[in-house]
Amino acid sequence: MENTQKEESVQKKKFNYKILLRAVLALLFAALLIAVIILALYTDEKNGVVMGSEYSFVTKGVHSKLCNSNLISLIEEKENLFSTEKENSDIFNINNALKGEQVKISAETMGLLLLAREMYVKTEGAFNIAIYPLVELWKFSPSTFNYAVKEPPSDSDIDSMLQYCKFDADTFILDNENLTVTKKYSESKLDLGAMVKGYNLDIARQNADDYGLSYSLYSFGGSSILGYKKSYNIGIIDPNNKERVLGSLLLPENMCISTSGTYERFYKDSAGNIYHHILATNGKPSTSGITGVTVIGESGVLCDMISTAVIVLGLDKGRELMLEYGLTGIIVTQDNKYSTVGNIGFYPEIDDYIRI
Amino acid sequence: MTKKEKNFCKKPFSVWDIVIYIVFTVFVIISVVFVFTGEKGNTVEIYLDGKHLYSFELSTDRVIELEHNTVVIENGEVYISYADCPNGICMDTPPISKVGRSISCLPNKLIVYISGDSDYDAVIGGGL
């Protein structure tokens, strides 16, 4: 009797031990499994402000935190080159220089200026980074803009500014060899605002390549997006009615999408007339009737430039320009019409617009 | 103990182990994935200077006082009611209520953004 009792208690102990071991193994296994799943699903979301506009990144992959922190640092560094406000940036120095002064700039800034020159010539002045003195006159610059009711500048003020606002080789001498810029007029000023958000996408792409990132969605200013190594479903907000989405399209892998719109900055005068910030070659807000443009292409900076140019150029010339550069997109007019350019898979979600 | 139980305890590893592990694994996978990707209501995310400060339900009315701005969540909408920035653009921006939209006070590096389930991965073109 005693023997079996002892045997039983020994058996019981062995039994407990085995169960305990199994429980511990199971827990370790579960912990490992959970860790693996979390790492696989890990999404880093970053939102903030850099170089005067907001950014939003949604990135998959554990090392994304490091990659995106580096991206922010890279872009913050660019402020020392491109900012109109930051003392001693290339653009600041150019803007504050006197006529005839040879301003030394970085190769990177020169690269963007040459690109802007090419686009200025190509669009016959529709895309013009030298229009900044007029932008300031109209109170559309970052430091002067607000929504308060105000009177527009007079025609004579606008006319006298126009001569300083040319970006031809005569008004701005770009010496690529010596990396200098020389102005004809002290009053002339440059602003890279219409290029920088798109350029940031190109920087983001290069940085992600360097870090071997899996995939990510990069957005700058709510108007320039890159779908890195993945295609994303993008909703296009109706430029005529910001409450709703015009439709959606699939942004192909590694492509950039950029929008420009007259709704971005505008104000009214006391009579209720609306003035928006995209100035045409006559120094006044463009009257082409286009309210919003969406451009899709590989190069971020190119898409950004062209989206602005198309608003000034109008529907036909704008579409021509986009097709010439192999870009696709959507053009929306103020009278509730829209046109798709090139082959894009656009799914409209409104039914009160006419497709042209 | 019965004979079956005895046999069960004697073998270090048996078919039952594998079955239990599989069932357990499936259960863990499903619950973790569910927790991480399950449906949640729309939330208002507040970022200041690149850092995530708060997440609030869009459905709950609330006034959030920050050092330079006041953010108001009211009737399923969110807007900035006060800012000490020079141009006050954020205060003139209409309230937002849809996922993916944001209002920002750029000089104060404040981003107020609505996250949640959406048909789109991102929206573009709403302006600053």
Short mmCIF file of C-alpha atoms in Angstrom, two decimals:
data_model
loop_
_atom_site.label_atom_id
_atom_site.label_comp_id
_atom_site.label_asym_id
_atom_site.label_seq_id
_atom_site.Cartn_x
_atom_site.Cartn_y
_atom_site.Cartn_z
CA MET A 1 0.00 0.00 0.00
CA GLU A 2 2.75 2.43 1.02
CA ASN A 3 4.80 1.62 -2.06
CA THR A 4 2.09 2.52 -4.55
CA GLN A 5 1.39 5.73 -2.64
CA LYS A 6 5.05 6.72 -2.94
CA GLU A 7 5.08 5.74 -6.61
CA GLU A 8 2.01 7.81 -7.20
CA SER A 9 3.46 10.93 -5.57
CA VAL A 10 6.69 10.50 -7.59
CA GLN A 11 4.62 10.06 -10.74
CA LYS A 12 2.64 13.16 -9.85
CA LYS A 13 5.82 15.22 -9.43
CA LYS A 14 7.12 14.07 -12.81
CA PHE A 15 3.75 14.89 -14.26
CA ASN A 16 3.78 18.42 -12.81
CA TYR A 17 7.33 19.00 -13.96
CA LYS A 18 6.55 18.03 -17.53
CA ILE A 19 3.48 20.24 -17.63
CA LEU A 20 5.45 23.15 -16.20
CA LEU A 21 8.19 22.70 -18.79
CA ARG A 22 5.66 22.61 -21.58
CA ALA A 23 3.89 25.70 -20.26
CA VAL A 24 7.17 27.62 -20.13
CA LEU A 25 8.12 26.52 -23.65
CA ALA A 26 4.69 27.48 -24.91
CA LEU A 27 4.97 30.95 -23.35
CA LEU A 28 8.43 31.51 -24.82
CA PHE A 29 7.18 30.39 -28.17
CA ALA A 30 4.20 32.71 -27.92
CA ALA A 31 6.41 35.62 -26.93
CA LEU A 32 8.71 34.98 -29.87
CA LEU A 33 5.77 34.72 -32.21
CA ILE A 34 4.24 37.96 -30.97
CA ALA A 35 7.59 39.72 -31.36
CA VAL A 36 7.92 38.50 -34.93
CA ILE A 37 4.38 39.60 -35.80
CA ILE A 38 4.85 43.04 -34.24
CA LEU A 39 8.09 43.56 -36.12
CA ALA A 40 6.45 42.55 -39.36
CA LEU A 41 3.47 44.84 -38.80
CA TYR A 42 5.47 47.70 -37.31
CA THR A 43 4.53 50.99 -38.90
CA ASP A 44 6.33 54.17 -38.07
CA GLU A 45 4.24 57.31 -38.43
CA LYS A 46 5.97 60.63 -38.42
CA ASN A 47 4.24 63.99 -38.64
CA GLY A 48 5.80 67.39 -38.28
CA VAL A 49 6.91 70.59 -39.91
CA VAL A 50 10.09 71.05 -41.89
CA MET A 51 11.16 73.91 -44.11
CA GLY A 52 7.89 75.71 -43.58
CA SER A 53 5.55 72.93 -44.59
CA GLU A 54 4.11 69.87 -42.98
CA TYR A 55 5.34 66.36 -43.62
CA SER A 56 3.75 62.99 -43.01
CA PHE A 57 5.51 59.66 -43.38
CA VAL A 58 3.98 56.22 -42.94
CA THR A 59 6.71 53.64 -43.16
CA LYS A 60 6.91 49.89 -42.72
CA GLY A 61 9.95 48.24 -41.27
CA VAL A 62 11.71 48.46 -37.97
CA HIS A 63 14.68 50.47 -39.19
CA SER A 64 12.28 53.04 -40.61
CA LYS A 65 12.64 55.23 -37.52
CA LEU A 66 16.32 55.71 -38.19
CA CYS A 67 15.81 56.18 -41.90
CA ASN A 68 13.12 58.84 -41.46
CA SER A 69 14.97 60.71 -38.71
CA ASN A 70 17.85 60.97 -41.11
CA LEU A 71 15.50 62.23 -43.80
CA ILE A 72 14.27 65.02 -41.55
CA SER A 73 17.87 66.01 -40.81
CA LEU A 74 18.71 66.01 -44.51
CA ILE A 75 15.79 68.28 -45.31
CA GLU A 76 16.52 70.60 -42.40
CA GLU A 77 20.01 70.98 -43.84
CA LYS A 78 18.48 72.07 -47.15
CA GLU A 79 17.01 75.08 -45.33
CA ASN A 80 20.54 76.44 -45.32
CA LEU A 81 20.40 76.38 -49.10
CA PHE A 82 16.81 77.06 -50.16
CA SER A 83 15.10 79.10 -47.46
CA THR A 84 14.12 82.69 -48.29
CA GLU A 85 13.97 83.52 -44.60
CA LYS A 86 17.06 81.86 -43.19
CA GLU A 87 20.04 84.18 -42.99
CA ASN A 88 22.92 83.21 -45.24
CA SER A 89 21.07 80.56 -47.18
CA ASP A 90 21.90 80.57 -50.89
CA ILE A 91 18.50 82.04 -51.76
CA PHE A 92 18.65 84.59 -48.94
CA ASN A 93 22.05 85.75 -50.18
CA ILE A 94 20.86 86.03 -53.76
CA ASN A 95 17.76 87.97 -52.70
CA ASN A 96 19.69 90.43 -50.57
CA ALA A 97 22.51 90.93 -53.05
CA LEU A 98 22.90 94.15 -55.01
CA LYS A 99 22.94 94.27 -58.76
CA GLY A 100 26.19 93.14 -60.30
CA GLU A 101 27.24 91.25 -57.17
CA GLN A 102 28.48 87.72 -57.86
CA VAL A 103 26.79 85.55 -55.24
CA LYS A 104 28.48 82.25 -54.53
CA ILE A 105 26.08 79.32 -54.11
CA SER A 106 26.23 75.56 -53.70
CA ALA A 107 26.19 73.14 -56.62
CA GLU A 108 22.90 71.73 -55.38
CA THR A 109 21.17 75.12 -55.47
CA MET A 110 22.66 75.81 -58.90
CA GLY A 111 21.21 72.51 -60.06
CA LEU A 112 17.71 73.60 -59.07
CA LEU A 113 18.19 77.07 -60.60
CA LEU A 114 19.23 75.55 -63.90
CA LEU A 115 16.20 73.26 -63.82
CA ALA A 116 14.01 76.28 -63.09
CA ARG A 117 15.63 78.16 -65.98
CA GLU A 118 14.89 75.29 -68.34
CA MET A 119 11.26 75.26 -67.24
CA TYR A 120 11.00 79.06 -67.48
CA VAL A 121 12.14 78.97 -71.08
CA LYS A 122 10.04 75.91 -71.92
CA THR A 123 6.82 77.40 -70.50
CA GLU A 124 7.57 80.91 -71.82
CA GLY A 125 7.58 82.34 -68.35
CA ALA A 126 4.55 80.49 -66.98
CA PHE A 127 6.82 78.78 -64.47
CA ASN A 128 8.88 81.53 -62.91
CA ILE A 129 10.83 81.39 -59.67
CA ALA A 130 11.79 85.05 -60.08
CA ILE A 131 8.21 86.21 -59.55
CA TYR A 132 8.87 86.53 -55.81
CA PRO A 133 8.89 90.37 -55.61
CA LEU A 134 5.37 90.29 -57.04
CA VAL A 135 4.36 87.50 -54.64
CA GLU A 136 5.46 89.75 -51.81
CA LEU A 137 3.66 92.74 -53.33
CA TRP A 138 0.46 90.69 -53.44
CA LYS A 139 1.09 89.57 -49.86
CA PHE A 140 1.22 85.87 -50.69
CA SER A 141 4.65 85.14 -49.22
CA PRO A 142 4.81 82.96 -46.08
CA SER A 143 5.48 85.91 -43.78
CA THR A 144 2.90 88.26 -45.33
CA PHE A 145 0.01 85.95 -46.15
CA ASN A 146 -3.23 85.80 -44.14
CA TYR A 147 -6.92 85.51 -45.00
CA ALA A 148 -7.83 89.04 -43.96
CA VAL A 149 -9.76 91.13 -46.45
CA LYS A 150 -7.39 93.46 -48.26
CA GLU A 151 -7.12 95.48 -51.42
CA PRO A 152 -4.94 94.14 -54.23
CA PRO A 153 -1.88 96.08 -55.36
CA SER A 154 -2.45 98.76 -58.01
CA ASP A 155 -1.80 98.09 -61.69
CA SER A 156 1.03 100.59 -61.72
CA ASP A 157 2.74 98.93 -58.75
CA ILE A 158 2.42 95.60 -60.52
CA ASP A 159 3.76 96.96 -63.81
CA SER A 160 6.80 98.56 -62.22
CA MET A 161 7.66 95.24 -60.51
CA LEU A 162 7.40 93.15 -63.66
CA GLN A 163 10.82 94.06 -65.02
CA TYR A 164 12.54 92.66 -61.92
CA CYS A 165 10.55 89.44 -62.16
CA LYS A 166 12.11 87.88 -65.21
CA PHE A 167 14.18 84.74 -64.97
CA ASP A 168 15.90 85.07 -68.33
CA ALA A 169 19.69 84.95 -68.77
CA ASP A 170 19.80 88.73 -68.88
CA THR A 171 18.14 89.39 -65.54
CA PHE A 172 19.80 86.51 -63.70
CA ILE A 173 23.26 85.37 -64.84
CA LEU A 174 23.79 81.75 -63.77
CA ASP A 175 27.47 80.78 -63.94
CA ASN A 176 27.52 77.03 -63.56
CA GLU A 177 31.32 76.76 -63.73
CA ASN A 178 32.04 79.21 -60.93
CA LEU A 179 28.75 78.55 -59.12
CA THR A 180 27.75 82.21 -58.97
CA VAL A 181 24.52 84.11 -59.57
CA THR A 182 24.53 87.75 -60.66
CA LYS A 183 21.44 89.93 -60.74
CA LYS A 184 20.77 92.76 -63.12
CA TYR A 185 18.52 94.49 -60.59
CA SER A 186 18.96 94.70 -56.84
CA GLU A 187 15.18 94.35 -56.47
CA SER A 188 15.10 90.92 -58.07
CA LYS A 189 14.41 87.95 -55.78
CA LEU A 190 14.01 84.20 -56.13
CA ASP A 191 11.79 81.70 -54.36
CA LEU A 192 12.02 77.93 -54.74
CA GLY A 193 8.70 77.29 -53.01
CA ALA A 194 7.15 75.80 -56.14
CA MET A 195 9.91 73.20 -56.45
CA VAL A 196 11.02 72.32 -52.96
CA LYS A 197 8.25 69.95 -51.85
CA GLY A 198 8.70 67.88 -54.97
CA TYR A 199 12.44 67.95 -54.50
CA ASN A 200 11.96 66.63 -50.97
CA LEU A 201 10.34 63.53 -52.46
CA ASP A 202 13.44 62.87 -54.54
CA ILE A 203 15.57 63.26 -51.41
CA ALA A 204 13.25 60.89 -49.55
CA ARG A 205 13.55 58.30 -52.29
CA GLN A 206 17.34 58.45 -52.36
CA ASN A 207 17.52 58.25 -48.58
CA ALA A 208 15.19 55.26 -48.47
CA ASP A 209 17.34 53.54 -51.11
CA ASP A 210 20.41 54.15 -48.98
CA TYR A 211 18.72 52.60 -45.95
CA GLY A 212 17.29 49.68 -47.85
CA LEU A 213 13.79 50.50 -46.64
CA SER A 214 10.93 48.13 -47.43
CA TYR A 215 8.11 50.49 -48.30
CA SER A 216 6.78 53.87 -47.32
CA LEU A 217 4.40 56.70 -48.05
CA TYR A 218 6.02 60.12 -47.99
CA SER A 219 3.90 63.27 -48.04
CA PHE A 220 5.00 66.92 -47.97
CA GLY A 221 2.71 69.89 -47.53
CA GLY A 222 -0.31 67.71 -48.27
CA SER A 223 0.51 68.35 -51.92
CA SER A 224 3.45 66.15 -52.85
CA ILE A 225 3.48 62.40 -52.26
CA LEU A 226 5.86 59.56 -53.06
CA GLY A 227 4.82 55.93 -52.89
CA TYR A 228 8.11 54.27 -52.16
CA LYS A 229 8.30 50.65 -53.34
CA LYS A 230 4.54 50.24 -53.10
CA SER A 231 1.51 51.46 -54.94
CA TYR A 232 -0.95 53.51 -52.90
CA ASN A 233 -4.55 54.53 -53.31
CA ILE A 234 -4.65 58.34 -53.33
CA GLY A 235 -7.78 60.43 -52.94
CA ILE A 236 -7.76 63.66 -54.96
CA ILE A 237 -9.54 66.43 -53.09
CA ASP A 238 -11.85 68.48 -55.27
CA PRO A 239 -10.12 71.85 -55.81
CA ASN A 240 -13.56 73.49 -56.10
CA ASN A 241 -14.91 71.92 -52.93
CA LYS A 242 -12.41 70.90 -50.31
CA GLU A 243 -15.03 68.99 -48.36
CA ARG A 244 -15.13 66.18 -50.86
CA VAL A 245 -12.91 63.92 -52.87
CA LEU A 246 -13.02 64.21 -56.64
CA GLY A 247 -11.97 60.62 -57.09
CA SER A 248 -9.15 58.25 -56.42
CA LEU A 249 -6.28 56.86 -58.37
CA LEU A 250 -3.64 54.28 -57.82
CA LEU A 251 -0.22 55.87 -57.55
CA PRO A 252 2.12 53.31 -59.09
CA GLU A 253 5.15 52.08 -57.17
CA ASN A 254 7.98 54.59 -56.83
CA MET A 255 6.05 57.36 -58.54
CA CYS A 256 5.53 60.88 -57.29
CA ILE A 257 2.30 62.84 -57.35
CA SER A 258 2.10 66.60 -56.95
CA THR A 259 -0.83 68.99 -56.83
CA SER A 260 -1.12 72.73 -57.20
CA GLY A 261 -4.23 74.75 -56.74
CA THR A 262 -5.56 78.25 -56.61
CA TYR A 263 -7.28 77.31 -53.34
CA GLU A 264 -3.91 77.03 -51.54
CA ARG A 265 -3.65 80.75 -50.81
CA PHE A 266 -6.20 83.43 -51.60
CA TYR A 267 -7.96 86.43 -50.10
CA LYS A 268 -10.85 88.72 -50.91
CA ASP A 269 -11.03 92.44 -51.29
CA SER A 270 -13.77 94.61 -49.76
CA ALA A 271 -15.90 94.11 -52.87
CA GLY A 272 -15.74 90.35 -52.51
CA ASN A 273 -13.40 89.67 -55.45
CA ILE A 274 -11.12 86.70 -54.92
CA TYR A 275 -7.40 86.86 -55.62
CA HIS A 276 -5.37 83.66 -55.58
CA HIS A 277 -1.62 83.18 -55.33
CA ILE A 278 -0.66 81.65 -58.70
CA LEU A 279 0.49 84.66 -60.69
CA ALA A 280 0.58 84.65 -64.45
CA THR A 281 3.13 86.37 -66.67
CA ASN A 282 1.25 89.68 -66.35
CA GLY A 283 1.87 89.70 -62.64
CA LYS A 284 -1.76 89.05 -61.72
CA PRO A 285 -3.52 85.88 -60.58
CA SER A 286 -3.89 83.47 -63.47
CA THR A 287 -7.22 83.65 -65.28
CA SER A 288 -6.84 80.39 -67.18
CA GLY A 289 -9.83 79.00 -65.34
CA ILE A 290 -7.88 76.08 -63.93
CA THR A 291 -8.31 75.63 -60.19
CA GLY A 292 -6.34 72.46 -59.56
CA VAL A 293 -3.76 70.26 -61.25
CA THR A 294 -2.49 66.84 -60.28
CA VAL A 295 0.70 65.56 -61.91
CA ILE A 296 2.17 62.06 -61.69
CA GLY A 297 5.70 61.15 -62.69
CA GLU A 298 8.97 59.72 -61.53
CA SER A 299 10.73 62.95 -60.68
CA GLY A 300 9.27 64.76 -57.68
CA VAL A 301 10.73 68.14 -58.51
CA LEU A 302 9.51 67.97 -62.10
CA CYS A 303 5.95 67.10 -61.05
CA ASP A 304 5.94 69.98 -58.58
CA MET A 305 7.13 72.52 -61.18
CA ILE A 306 4.74 71.34 -63.86
CA SER A 307 1.71 71.31 -61.60
CA THR A 308 2.19 75.05 -61.07
CA ALA A 309 3.01 75.76 -64.72
CA VAL A 310 -0.15 74.05 -65.97
CA ILE A 311 -2.39 76.32 -63.91
CA VAL A 312 -0.89 79.35 -65.64
CA LEU A 313 -0.75 77.76 -69.10
CA GLY A 314 -4.35 76.65 -69.20
CA LEU A 315 -5.91 73.40 -70.32
CA ASP A 316 -4.57 72.88 -73.84
CA LYS A 317 -1.01 74.11 -73.40
CA GLY A 318 -0.88 72.54 -69.97
CA ARG A 319 -1.87 69.15 -71.24
CA GLU A 320 0.66 69.46 -74.07
CA LEU A 321 3.42 70.21 -71.58
CA MET A 322 2.55 67.25 -69.39
CA LEU A 323 2.48 64.85 -72.32
CA GLU A 324 5.80 66.19 -73.60
CA TYR A 325 7.44 65.28 -70.33
CA GLY A 326 5.77 61.90 -70.25
CA LEU A 327 3.63 62.80 -67.25
CA THR A 328 0.05 61.91 -66.48
CA GLY A 329 -2.53 63.57 -64.28
CA ILE A 330 -5.75 65.48 -63.88
CA ILE A 331 -6.69 69.08 -64.63
CA VAL A 332 -9.76 70.62 -62.99
CA THR A 333 -11.45 73.84 -64.08
CA GLN A 334 -13.50 76.33 -62.12
CA ASP A 335 -16.64 75.55 -64.12
CA ASN A 336 -16.77 72.01 -62.76
CA LYS A 337 -15.04 70.20 -65.57
CA TYR A 338 -12.09 67.89 -65.36
CA SER A 339 -9.73 66.30 -67.80
CA THR A 340 -7.40 63.35 -67.37
CA VAL A 341 -4.02 63.48 -69.05
CA GLY A 342 -2.37 60.33 -70.25
CA ASN A 343 -3.23 56.86 -69.11
CA ILE A 344 -4.23 56.96 -65.45
CA GLY A 345 -6.63 54.74 -63.60
CA PHE A 346 -8.82 57.47 -62.14
CA TYR A 347 -12.07 56.54 -60.43
CA PRO A 348 -14.31 59.60 -60.12
CA GLU A 349 -16.49 59.77 -57.06
CA ILE A 350 -18.54 62.75 -58.08
CA ASP A 351 -21.26 62.77 -60.68
CA ASP A 352 -21.88 66.49 -61.11
CA TYR A 353 -18.74 67.21 -63.09
CA ILE A 354 -18.24 66.96 -66.83
CA ARG A 355 -15.24 65.07 -68.10
CA ILE A 356 -13.55 66.78 -71.03
CA MET B 1 -3.76 7.64 -13.38
CA THR B 2 -5.05 5.74 -16.36
CA LYS B 3 -2.87 3.97 -18.83
CA LYS B 4 -3.45 6.67 -21.45
CA GLU B 5 -2.34 9.40 -19.09
CA LYS B 6 0.72 7.40 -18.16
CA ASN B 7 1.69 7.00 -21.80
CA PHE B 8 1.02 10.67 -22.39
CA CYS B 9 3.40 11.71 -19.65
CA LYS B 10 6.10 9.23 -20.55
CA LYS B 11 6.73 10.39 -24.17
CA PRO B 12 8.63 13.70 -24.22
CA PHE B 13 7.02 14.80 -27.46
CA SER B 14 3.97 13.44 -29.20
CA VAL B 15 1.46 14.23 -31.92
CA TRP B 16 -0.71 16.01 -29.38
CA ASP B 17 2.09 18.49 -28.73
CA ILE B 18 2.17 19.47 -32.38
CA VAL B 19 -1.58 19.86 -32.54
CA ILE B 20 -1.65 21.98 -29.41
CA TYR B 21 1.17 24.17 -30.67
CA ILE B 22 -0.58 24.71 -34.00
CA VAL B 23 -3.86 25.65 -32.38
CA PHE B 24 -2.06 27.91 -29.93
CA THR B 25 -0.05 29.58 -32.71
CA VAL B 26 -3.13 30.25 -34.79
CA PHE B 27 -4.88 31.69 -31.77
CA VAL B 28 -1.95 33.99 -30.96
CA ILE B 29 -1.61 35.17 -34.56
CA ILE B 30 -5.28 35.97 -34.86
CA SER B 31 -5.47 37.87 -31.59
CA VAL B 32 -2.29 39.91 -32.15
CA VAL B 33 -3.26 40.83 -35.70
CA PHE B 34 -6.73 41.72 -34.51
CA VAL B 35 -5.41 43.99 -31.80
CA PHE B 36 -3.05 45.76 -34.15
CA THR B 37 -5.20 46.12 -37.22
CA GLY B 38 -8.67 46.04 -35.82
CA GLU B 39 -11.17 48.76 -36.60
CA LYS B 40 -10.99 51.77 -34.42
CA GLY B 41 -12.96 54.96 -34.41
CA ASN B 42 -11.54 58.08 -35.97
CA THR B 43 -8.95 59.70 -33.74
CA VAL B 44 -7.46 63.14 -33.60
CA GLU B 45 -3.68 62.93 -33.50
CA ILE B 46 -1.74 65.90 -32.23
CA TYR B 47 1.91 66.31 -33.15
CA LEU B 48 4.10 69.08 -31.85
CA ASP B 49 7.57 69.64 -33.23
CA GLY B 50 7.61 66.17 -34.79
CA LYS B 51 6.57 64.40 -31.59
CA HIS B 52 3.27 62.66 -31.11
CA LEU B 53 1.57 64.26 -28.10
CA TYR B 54 -1.98 63.01 -27.94
CA SER B 55 -4.59 60.76 -29.47
CA PHE B 56 -8.20 61.68 -28.82
CA GLU B 57 -11.46 60.22 -30.03
CA LEU B 58 -13.05 62.45 -32.65
CA SER B 59 -16.44 61.53 -31.20
CA THR B 60 -15.74 63.08 -27.79
CA ASP B 61 -15.98 66.87 -27.39
CA ARG B 62 -12.87 68.30 -25.86
CA VAL B 63 -10.76 71.44 -25.56
CA ILE B 64 -7.01 70.92 -25.66
CA GLU B 65 -4.91 73.79 -24.42
CA LEU B 66 -1.34 73.77 -25.60
CA GLU B 67 1.32 76.36 -24.99
CA HIS B 68 0.78 78.28 -28.23
CA ASN B 69 -2.48 76.87 -29.55
CA THR B 70 -5.89 75.71 -28.46
CA VAL B 71 -7.40 72.76 -30.31
CA VAL B 72 -11.13 72.10 -30.09
CA ILE B 73 -12.93 68.84 -30.84
CA GLU B 74 -16.63 69.52 -31.18
CA ASN B 75 -19.50 67.67 -32.90
CA GLY B 76 -17.17 65.33 -34.74
CA GLU B 77 -15.05 68.15 -36.08
CA VAL B 78 -11.73 69.57 -35.01
CA TYR B 79 -10.34 73.07 -35.41
CA ILE B 80 -7.81 75.44 -33.91
CA SER B 81 -9.57 78.11 -31.88
CA TYR B 82 -6.54 80.03 -30.75
CA ALA B 83 -2.95 80.49 -31.89
CA ASP B 84 -0.29 83.06 -31.11
CA CYS B 85 1.32 82.76 -34.56
CA PRO B 86 1.74 86.00 -36.57
CA ASN B 87 -0.65 85.28 -39.47
CA GLY B 88 -3.37 83.21 -37.81
CA ILE B 89 -3.93 81.07 -40.91
CA CYS B 90 -4.66 78.01 -38.77
CA MET B 91 -7.50 79.82 -37.02
CA ASP B 92 -9.04 80.80 -40.35
CA THR B 93 -8.89 77.22 -41.62
CA PRO B 94 -12.35 75.59 -41.55
CA PRO B 95 -12.91 72.62 -39.20
CA ILE B 96 -12.02 69.17 -40.50
CA SER B 97 -13.83 65.92 -39.90
CA LYS B 98 -12.56 63.43 -42.43
CA VAL B 99 -9.77 60.88 -42.14
CA GLY B 100 -6.49 61.97 -43.68
CA ARG B 101 -7.20 65.70 -43.36
CA SER B 102 -5.10 67.98 -41.20
CA ILE B 103 -4.89 71.52 -39.89
CA SER B 104 -1.49 72.86 -38.99
CA CYS B 105 -0.02 75.87 -37.28
CA LEU B 106 3.26 75.87 -39.16
CA PRO B 107 5.10 78.57 -37.17
CA ASN B 108 4.38 76.62 -33.98
CA LYS B 109 5.07 73.28 -35.66
CA LEU B 110 1.69 71.93 -34.65
CA ILE B 111 -0.08 69.30 -36.73
CA VAL B 112 -3.63 68.21 -35.95
CA TYR B 113 -4.51 65.21 -38.03
CA ILE B 114 -7.42 62.77 -38.25
CA SER B 115 -6.51 59.12 -38.51
CA GLY B 116 -8.73 56.10 -38.85
CA ASP B 117 -10.15 53.79 -41.46
CA SER B 118 -10.32 55.30 -44.87
CA ASP B 119 -10.88 54.28 -48.44
CA TYR B 120 -7.60 55.94 -49.32
CA ASP B 121 -4.04 55.53 -48.15
CA ALA B 122 -3.67 59.32 -48.37
CA VAL B 123 -5.47 62.34 -49.75
CA ILE B 124 -3.85 65.10 -51.72
CA GLY B 125 -4.77 68.61 -52.75
CA GLY B 126 -6.62 70.09 -49.82
CA GLY B 127 -4.21 72.95 -49.46
CA LEU B 128 -1.95 73.78 -46.56
#
